[in-house]
Amino acid sequence: LGLEARLAPPRRKVQSDLKAKGLPWLVSKSFAGAAAVSDFATDFRLADIGYTLHVGGEKRQEAHVRDMIFDVPFLVHHLSRSHALLPGDLIFTGTPEGVGPIRKGDAFELSFVSGCKGSFKGVL
């Protein structure tokens, strides 16, 4: 089991159009370069994981795993019942409040604030 930070913004216009038509959002979230993913961390306390996301120096999100609707062990168990989970597979679990636009050229920093050490910086 490993932990990684990721930034996976959807194509909002495409997502809105699909949503309005009652269609799945897959195309808005699955495209080349759709997710920036950090290195894996193996030294962490899952129940204590918290993070912040800053875009252009402004805090956009702050979240903790305890705020998830379903905990990670449940999600892994549930997914493994219908999918063959293999080493290196990634499970994206959703988005906490604070969603906002992020544009090409925006600098971001996703930092673990508890339960794990490290941060993930980049520019879209």
C-alpha atoms as one frame of an Amber mdcrd trajectory, in Angstrom:
protein
   0.000   0.000   0.000   1.345   3.409  -0.929   0.125   6.965  -0.792   0.453
   9.640  -3.447  -0.775  13.130  -4.034  -2.507  13.910  -7.276  -4.111  16.782
  -9.081  -6.693  15.740 -11.679  -8.754  18.662 -12.925 -11.567  17.769 -15.332
 -12.464  19.613 -18.500 -15.199  21.700 -16.855 -17.074  22.692 -20.033 -17.167
  19.088 -21.240 -18.178  17.919 -17.751 -21.011  20.491 -17.556 -22.317  19.524
 -21.004 -22.280  15.811 -20.147 -23.878  16.452 -16.760 -26.695  18.492 -18.363
 -27.398  15.586 -20.731 -27.360  13.032 -17.891 -24.348  11.270 -19.408 -21.281
   9.804 -17.636 -18.422  12.268 -17.059 -15.667   9.856 -18.087 -14.570  11.857
 -21.146 -14.153  15.018 -19.045 -11.786  13.271 -16.642  -9.928  10.860 -18.954
  -7.509  12.489 -21.360  -3.757  12.628 -21.959  -2.134  14.481 -19.070  -5.347
  14.373 -17.013  -3.619  13.715 -13.699  -0.390  14.980 -12.200   0.770  12.365
  -9.677   3.500  12.631  -7.044   6.006  10.007  -6.007   4.631   7.287  -3.736
   5.054   7.520   0.017   5.261   4.308   2.017   5.854   5.846   5.457   2.491
   7.246   6.561  -0.314   6.864   9.100  -3.433   6.477   6.957  -5.915   7.561
   9.650  -3.965  10.802  10.176  -3.572  11.983   6.563  -4.453  15.606   5.949
  -3.432  17.913   3.125  -3.765  21.378   1.669  -3.812  22.539  -1.950  -2.576
  26.017  -2.844  -2.997  27.453  -6.344  -1.119  30.652  -7.121  -0.274  30.940
  -3.404  -3.976  30.879  -2.386  -5.306  27.992  -0.271  -8.067  26.265  -2.250
  -8.540  23.028  -0.347  -7.843  21.550   3.038  -8.981  18.020   3.746  -8.497
  15.014   5.981  -9.151  11.313   5.336 -11.539  11.210   8.301 -13.895  13.411
   6.244 -14.280  10.827   3.469 -17.718   9.223   3.064 -16.125   5.758   2.840
 -12.803   4.927   4.478  -9.859   3.648   2.432 -10.001   0.004   3.627 -13.678
  -0.155   2.622 -12.940   1.356  -0.811 -10.088  -1.091  -1.482 -12.238  -4.048
  -0.380 -15.230  -2.879  -2.438 -13.171  -2.279  -5.587 -11.280  -5.568  -5.233
 -14.586  -7.450  -5.414 -15.105  -6.350  -9.028 -11.630  -5.293 -10.229  -8.259
  -7.020 -10.161  -6.163  -4.512  -8.189  -2.500  -4.864  -9.048   0.706  -3.286
  -7.708   0.961   0.238  -9.107  -2.791   0.699  -9.573  -4.122   4.084  -8.478
  -7.471   4.658  -6.787  -8.757   8.211  -7.145 -11.274   8.836  -4.392 -12.982
  12.121  -5.202 -12.740  15.789  -4.482 -13.188  17.654  -1.201 -14.849  21.064
  -1.100 -12.898  23.981  -2.497 -13.080  23.043  -6.169 -12.239  25.972  -8.388
 -10.727  26.802 -11.730  -7.111  25.992 -12.418  -5.599  27.066 -15.707  -2.568
  26.335 -17.814   0.380  28.168 -16.262  -1.048  28.131 -12.701   1.465  27.115
 -10.033   0.180  24.686  -7.423   1.417  22.998  -4.272  -0.271  20.027  -2.667
   1.199  19.397   0.790   0.613  16.745   3.408   0.005  18.521   6.699  -0.404
  15.440   8.896   0.151  11.701   8.775   2.821  11.906   6.059   5.656  14.199
   5.057   6.128  15.875   1.728   4.690  18.169  -0.867   4.099  18.102  -4.586
   4.689  21.280  -6.584   4.151  21.999 -10.228   2.829  24.265 -12.936   0.002
  23.252 -15.240
